[in-house]
Short mmCIF file of C-alpha atoms and ligand atoms in Angstrom, two decimals:
data_model
loop_
_atom_site.label_atom_id
_atom_site.label_comp_id
_atom_site.label_asym_id
_atom_site.label_seq_id
_atom_site.Cartn_x
_atom_site.Cartn_y
_atom_site.Cartn_z
CA SER J 57 0.00 0.00 0.00
CA SER J 58 1.08 3.60 -0.41
CA SER J 59 1.21 4.11 3.36
CA SER J 60 3.61 1.22 3.81
CA SER J 61 5.83 2.64 1.08
CA THR J 62 5.72 6.03 2.82
CA ARG J 63 6.75 4.31 6.01
CA TRP J 64 9.53 2.51 4.15
CA LYS J 65 10.83 5.82 2.79
CA ALA J 66 10.67 7.39 6.23
CA ARG J 67 12.70 4.52 7.64
CA GLN J 68 15.28 4.89 4.89
CA THR J 69 15.65 8.58 5.77
CA ASN J 70 16.11 7.66 9.41
CA ASP J 71 18.72 5.08 8.47
CA ALA J 72 20.56 7.81 6.60
CA TYR J 73 20.62 9.84 9.84
CA ALA J 74 21.98 6.82 11.69
CA ARG J 75 24.76 6.41 9.12
CA GLU J 76 25.57 10.09 9.22
CA ALA J 77 25.76 9.94 13.01
CA ARG J 78 28.32 7.13 12.86
CA VAL J 79 30.38 9.00 10.30
CA ALA J 80 30.36 12.15 12.46
CA GLY J 81 31.52 10.18 15.51
CA LEU J 82 28.29 10.79 17.40
CA LYS J 83 26.90 8.23 19.79
CA SER J 84 23.46 8.12 18.18
CA ARG J 85 21.25 9.67 15.56
CA ALA J 86 19.39 11.48 18.37
CA ALA J 87 22.16 14.10 18.03
CA PHE J 88 20.74 15.31 14.74
CA LYS J 89 17.48 16.37 16.35
CA LEU J 90 19.43 18.58 18.69
CA LEU J 91 21.79 19.89 15.99
CA GLU J 92 18.78 20.71 13.82
CA ILE J 93 17.15 22.62 16.67
CA HIS J 94 20.36 24.41 17.63
CA SER J 95 21.11 25.50 14.06
CA LYS J 96 17.70 27.16 13.92
CA TYR J 97 17.33 28.59 17.45
CA ARG J 98 20.93 28.93 18.74
CA ILE J 99 20.17 27.58 22.20
CA PHE J 100 23.77 27.10 23.40
CA ARG J 101 26.50 29.67 24.03
CA ARG J 102 30.08 29.26 25.09
CA GLY J 103 30.47 28.99 28.84
CA ASP J 104 26.90 27.80 29.38
CA THR J 105 25.89 25.29 32.04
CA VAL J 106 23.73 22.59 30.44
CA VAL J 107 21.79 19.86 32.21
CA ASP J 108 20.93 16.82 30.06
CA LEU J 109 18.10 14.71 31.50
CA GLY J 110 18.07 11.10 30.31
CA PHE J 111 21.48 11.63 28.67
CA ALA J 112 22.40 8.00 27.81
CA PRO J 113 23.98 6.94 25.50
CA GLY J 114 25.19 10.54 25.35
CA SER J 115 24.96 12.12 21.92
CA TRP J 116 23.08 15.20 23.16
CA SER J 117 25.76 15.67 25.79
CA GLN J 118 28.40 15.39 23.05
CA VAL J 119 26.70 18.18 21.12
CA ALA J 120 26.28 20.30 24.28
CA VAL J 121 29.98 19.91 25.18
CA SER J 122 31.06 20.94 21.69
CA LYS J 123 28.78 24.00 21.67
CA THR J 124 29.57 25.31 25.16
CA ASN J 125 33.31 24.83 25.44
CA PRO J 126 35.57 26.39 26.38
CA GLY J 127 34.33 27.24 29.83
CA GLY J 128 31.03 25.42 29.66
CA ARG J 129 29.83 22.49 31.70
CA VAL J 130 27.49 19.68 30.92
CA VAL J 131 25.86 17.52 33.58
CA GLY J 132 23.76 14.54 32.61
CA ILE J 133 21.55 12.21 34.59
CA ASP J 134 20.19 8.82 33.61
CA VAL J 135 18.46 5.99 35.40
CA ILE J 136 20.64 3.45 33.60
CA PRO J 137 24.40 3.31 34.28
CA ALA J 138 26.23 4.96 31.40
CA GLN J 139 29.60 6.59 30.85
CA PRO J 140 29.22 10.27 29.89
CA PRO J 141 31.09 11.46 26.78
CA PRO J 142 34.41 13.32 27.25
CA GLY J 143 33.94 16.69 28.89
CA ALA J 144 30.56 15.84 30.42
CA ASN J 145 29.64 14.68 33.93
CA ALA J 146 26.95 12.27 34.98
CA LEU J 147 24.83 11.22 37.91
CA GLN J 148 22.92 7.97 37.94
CA GLY J 149 19.39 7.84 39.30
CA ASN J 150 15.71 8.31 38.70
CA PHE J 151 14.95 11.93 37.90
CA LEU J 152 11.34 11.44 39.04
CA SER J 153 12.58 11.20 42.62
CA MET J 154 12.79 14.57 44.38
CA GLU J 155 15.89 13.36 46.22
CA MET J 156 17.71 12.83 42.92
CA ARG J 157 16.62 16.23 41.65
CA ASP J 158 17.96 17.81 44.83
CA ARG J 159 21.30 16.01 44.33
CA LEU J 160 21.47 17.38 40.81
CA ARG J 161 20.60 20.89 42.05
CA GLU J 162 23.34 20.62 44.60
CA PHE J 163 25.84 19.52 41.98
CA VAL J 164 25.13 22.38 39.57
CA GLY J 165 24.75 24.86 42.44
CA ASP J 166 28.52 24.78 42.91
CA GLN J 167 29.66 26.77 39.88
CA ASP J 168 33.10 25.19 39.79
CA GLN J 169 31.91 21.65 39.89
CA GLY J 170 32.10 19.73 36.63
CA ARG J 171 33.47 22.62 34.62
CA VAL J 172 36.21 21.81 32.15
CA GLY J 173 38.39 23.87 29.86
CA THR J 174 37.96 27.23 31.59
CA ARG J 175 39.30 30.24 29.74
CA GLY J 176 42.82 29.86 31.11
CA GLY J 177 42.70 26.20 30.28
CA ILE J 178 42.77 25.37 33.99
CA LEU J 179 40.51 22.64 35.17
CA GLN J 180 38.40 23.45 38.19
CA ARG J 181 36.56 20.55 39.67
CA GLN J 182 35.60 20.00 43.24
CA VAL J 183 33.51 17.18 44.47
CA ASN J 184 30.99 18.28 47.04
CA ASP J 185 31.11 16.25 50.27
CA SER J 186 27.50 15.25 49.98
CA ILE J 187 28.03 13.75 46.53
CA LYS J 188 30.31 10.80 46.75
CA GLN J 189 33.17 10.52 44.31
CA ASP J 190 32.01 7.17 42.95
CA GLU J 191 28.67 8.61 41.90
CA LEU J 192 30.39 10.93 39.49
CA THR J 193 31.34 9.13 36.38
CA GLY J 194 32.53 12.37 34.75
CA GLU J 195 35.54 12.42 32.51
CA ALA J 196 37.01 15.56 34.03
CA GLU J 197 40.12 13.68 35.15
CA THR J 198 40.93 12.62 31.62
CA GLN J 199 40.33 16.17 30.48
CA GLU J 200 42.91 17.42 32.94
CA GLU J 201 45.53 15.24 31.36
CA GLN J 202 44.48 16.06 27.84
CA PRO J 203 43.09 19.58 27.68
CA ALA J 204 43.11 19.47 23.88
CA ALA J 205 40.34 16.89 23.93
CA ASN J 206 37.81 19.67 24.67
CA GLU J 207 37.94 21.05 21.15
CA ALA J 208 37.63 17.66 19.55
CA ALA J 209 34.71 16.45 21.65
CA VAL J 210 32.49 15.89 18.62
CA ALA J 211 34.33 15.09 15.45
CA GLY J 212 32.54 16.51 12.44
CA VAL J 213 30.46 19.00 14.43
CA PRO J 214 31.69 22.50 13.64
CA ALA J 215 32.90 24.65 16.54
CA GLU J 216 30.89 27.73 17.39
CA ASP J 217 33.43 30.19 16.02
CA GLU J 218 30.78 32.53 14.72
CA ILE J 219 29.49 33.27 18.22
CA LEU J 220 31.14 36.32 19.72
CA GLU J 221 32.07 36.79 23.35
CA ARG J 222 29.27 38.50 25.24
CA HIS J 223 29.80 41.52 27.46
CA PRO J 224 26.89 41.81 29.89
CA ASP J 225 25.47 45.28 30.59
CA HIS J 226 24.49 46.59 34.07
CA GLU J 227 21.01 45.11 33.96
CA GLU J 228 22.35 41.71 32.95
CA LEU J 229 24.94 41.82 35.72
CA ALA J 230 22.20 42.52 38.28
CA GLU J 231 20.19 39.61 36.88
CA GLN J 232 23.24 37.38 37.15
CA VAL J 233 23.75 38.24 40.81
CA SER J 234 20.10 37.62 41.64
CA ASP J 235 20.12 34.35 39.69
CA GLU J 236 23.23 33.07 41.44
CA GLU J 237 21.93 34.04 44.88
CA ASN J 238 18.82 32.02 44.15
CA GLY J 239 20.52 28.95 42.70
CA ARG J 240 19.47 29.73 39.14
CA VAL J 241 22.74 28.75 37.54
CA VAL J 242 21.68 26.59 34.59
CA ASN J 243 21.45 28.12 31.11
CA VAL J 244 19.90 25.23 29.22
CA VAL J 245 17.88 22.23 30.42
CA LEU J 246 17.53 19.42 27.89
CA SER J 247 15.27 16.43 28.39
CA ASP J 248 15.13 13.53 25.98
CA MET J 249 13.75 11.22 28.67
CA SER J 250 11.23 8.63 27.62
CA GLU J 251 9.58 5.96 29.71
CA PRO J 252 11.66 2.81 29.62
CA TRP J 253 9.67 -0.12 28.23
CA PRO J 254 9.58 -2.56 31.12
CA LEU J 255 9.48 -5.95 29.40
CA LEU J 256 12.26 -5.27 26.92
CA THR J 257 14.90 -6.71 29.19
CA SER J 258 13.19 -10.03 29.75
CA THR J 259 13.46 -12.55 26.93
CA ARG J 260 12.37 -15.52 29.00
CA ILE J 261 8.76 -15.95 27.99
CA LYS J 262 8.74 -15.26 24.26
CA SER J 263 5.07 -16.11 23.83
CA VAL J 264 4.22 -13.33 26.25
CA ASN J 265 6.82 -10.83 25.16
CA ILE J 266 6.36 -10.87 21.42
CA PRO J 267 2.67 -9.93 21.40
CA TYR J 268 3.41 -7.45 24.17
CA LEU J 269 6.14 -5.76 22.15
CA ARG J 270 3.88 -5.68 19.12
CA MET J 271 1.23 -4.00 21.18
CA MET J 272 3.78 -1.42 22.34
CA ASN J 273 4.05 -0.23 18.75
CA THR J 274 0.35 0.32 18.25
CA SER J 275 -1.71 3.32 19.22
CA GLY J 276 -3.13 1.19 22.03
CA MET J 277 -0.09 2.19 24.09
CA ALA J 278 -0.16 5.86 23.12
CA PHE J 279 -1.91 6.87 26.32
CA ARG J 280 0.66 5.13 28.49
CA ASP J 281 3.51 6.84 26.62
CA HIS J 282 1.74 10.17 26.85
CA ALA J 283 0.92 9.95 30.56
CA GLY J 284 4.44 8.82 31.45
CA SER J 285 5.94 11.54 29.33
CA MET J 286 3.81 14.24 31.00
CA ASP J 287 5.14 13.10 34.41
CA LEU J 288 8.71 13.37 33.14
CA CYS J 289 7.97 16.78 31.61
CA MET J 290 6.49 18.07 34.87
CA ALA J 291 9.51 16.90 36.86
CA ALA J 292 11.77 18.63 34.33
CA LEU J 293 9.70 21.82 34.53
CA GLU J 294 9.96 21.78 38.33
CA PHE J 295 13.74 21.52 37.93
CA CYS J 296 13.71 24.39 35.42
CA TYR J 297 11.71 26.57 37.81
CA THR J 298 14.36 26.29 40.52
CA THR J 299 17.58 26.18 38.49
CA LEU J 300 17.20 27.97 35.15
CA ALA J 301 18.80 31.40 34.98
CA THR J 302 17.00 34.44 33.58
CA ASN J 303 16.59 33.96 29.81
CA GLY J 304 17.60 30.28 30.05
CA HIS J 305 16.09 27.71 27.68
CA PHE J 306 14.31 24.37 28.07
CA LEU J 307 14.02 21.70 25.38
CA THR J 308 11.91 18.66 26.18
CA LYS J 309 10.67 15.61 24.36
CA PHE J 310 7.03 14.65 24.87
CA TYR J 311 4.49 12.20 23.49
CA MET J 312 1.48 13.93 22.04
CA GLY J 313 -1.84 13.44 23.77
CA ALA J 314 -4.71 15.01 25.67
CA GLU J 315 -2.64 16.76 28.31
CA ASP J 316 0.10 18.32 26.24
CA GLN J 317 -1.80 21.60 25.82
CA ILE J 318 -2.08 22.02 29.57
CA PHE J 319 1.66 21.48 29.83
CA GLU J 320 2.26 23.96 27.02
CA LYS J 321 0.25 26.58 28.97
CA ARG J 322 2.52 26.08 31.97
CA LEU J 323 5.54 26.57 29.71
CA ARG J 324 4.05 29.78 28.35
CA ARG J 325 3.80 31.17 31.87
CA LEU J 326 7.48 30.59 32.60
CA PHE J 327 9.00 31.33 29.17
CA HIS J 328 8.73 34.20 26.71
CA LYS J 329 8.42 31.95 23.65
CA VAL J 330 7.33 28.32 23.22
CA HIS J 331 7.64 26.27 20.02
CA ARG J 332 6.26 22.82 19.24
CA ILE J 333 8.78 20.97 17.12
CA LYS J 334 8.67 17.78 15.11
CA PRO J 335 12.27 17.50 13.87
CA ASP J 336 12.90 16.06 10.39
CA SER J 337 15.16 13.49 12.00
CA SER J 338 12.43 12.14 14.28
CA ARG J 339 10.46 9.17 12.97
CA LYS J 340 7.43 10.53 11.14
CA GLU J 341 5.04 7.86 12.40
CA SER J 342 5.81 8.36 16.09
CA LYS J 343 3.82 10.51 18.47
CA GLU J 344 7.06 11.98 19.71
CA ALA J 345 7.61 15.73 19.51
CA TYR J 346 9.52 18.45 21.35
CA PHE J 347 8.71 21.65 23.14
CA LEU J 348 11.34 24.33 22.92
CA ALA J 349 10.75 26.99 25.55
CA LEU J 350 12.95 30.05 25.15
CA ARG J 351 13.98 32.79 27.59
CA ARG J 352 12.90 32.03 31.13
CA LYS J 353 11.03 34.79 32.96
CA VAL J 354 11.83 35.28 36.63
CA ASP J 355 8.87 37.24 37.96
CA VAL J 356 6.50 34.26 37.87
CA SER J 357 5.23 32.42 40.94
CA ARG J 358 5.86 28.72 41.44
CA GLU J 359 2.11 28.23 41.80
CA ALA J 360 1.41 29.79 38.38
CA VAL J 361 3.79 27.38 36.68
CA LEU J 362 3.50 24.19 38.72
CA GLY J 363 0.20 24.53 40.60
CA ASP J 364 -3.07 22.73 39.74
C1 SAM X 268 15.97 8.44 24.09
S1 SAM X 268 17.13 8.15 25.37
C2 SAM X 268 18.13 9.61 25.34
C3 SAM X 268 19.11 9.72 24.20
C4 SAM X 268 20.08 10.83 24.39
N1 SAM X 268 19.41 12.14 24.25
C5 SAM X 268 21.22 10.76 23.42
O1 SAM X 268 21.32 11.67 22.58
O2 SAM X 268 22.04 9.87 23.50
C6 SAM X 268 16.15 8.35 26.81
C7 SAM X 268 16.87 8.12 28.11
O3 SAM X 268 16.07 8.59 29.18
C8 SAM X 268 16.35 7.80 30.30
N2 SAM X 268 15.29 7.96 31.30
C9 SAM X 268 13.97 7.63 31.17
N3 SAM X 268 13.31 7.88 32.31
C10 SAM X 268 14.21 8.39 33.18
C11 SAM X 268 14.13 8.83 34.54
N4 SAM X 268 12.98 8.79 35.21
N5 SAM X 268 15.25 9.30 35.14
C12 SAM X 268 16.42 9.33 34.48
N6 SAM X 268 16.56 8.91 33.19
C13 SAM X 268 15.47 8.44 32.55
C14 SAM X 268 16.46 6.40 29.73
O4 SAM X 268 17.18 5.54 30.60
C15 SAM X 268 17.17 6.65 28.40
O5 SAM X 268 18.55 6.43 28.52
#
């Protein structure tokens, strides 16, 4: 049928993205979604602090490192154990737990923690007492030995040479002070989190798993994906409310469904501009899309953004 041939073509396009990702030295084709979005909206600047929620296997972090260095820092979190790419740091845990979010807030709250390739090329990294060394799987140590690795974090991804150094004016300096005093130290929050599919790891009972997996790919599971994704989005928005600096940005994946407009309204209260994005590199047939929320406002109450 024509729809199956459309699907076939879409898959071919996606395969081309996968090939291109391998050629560019990126960990997965997911990177192209982010590169596409960045080339249009310029979400990263040098020196930015970026938090990458659900970072594994790490291609978004790779892009973030390449776009924010020198002087930037990238901190990822994932529920599965995964090594962050060079120049990035990682915590392992479930972001839905408030305790984990607090740990992450604490980590980014210390401006020197996890930062590599500062302007003088000096590494500054201190591990806070409350976060044990073994929970940080960051590659900062390797960076210290090989400072040149910063520039080459993502082979094939052009450096951000065209972006000029910024000189903040008085108003911006005042904003910066107020942001830092209030723990708003993150410039960009990324979330590519999606609900893990629980039975994927068990291959024991094939007769149960195969129909189950088939069902996962039908619209019958769309509600489950959507509801789970709204929970993840809300947790990410709560994190944005407490940690994003004035004019910071938030990019989040979501699965389309009944509640996404309510979530979009919350975003509109906290950010000046909100876009709904379906990147070319995302599978056409999926219900997956992204919200890009630009320029965080500060004079908004927590209740207005996160309340019922
Ligand atoms: C689509 S992948 C992310 C791909 C990544 N952006 C990249 O470019 O490599 C989604 C990730 O979100 C993680 N994840 C899902 N729910 C999570 C949660 N509650 N807390 C932390 N990580 C979560 C999954 O373990 C998975 O690794």
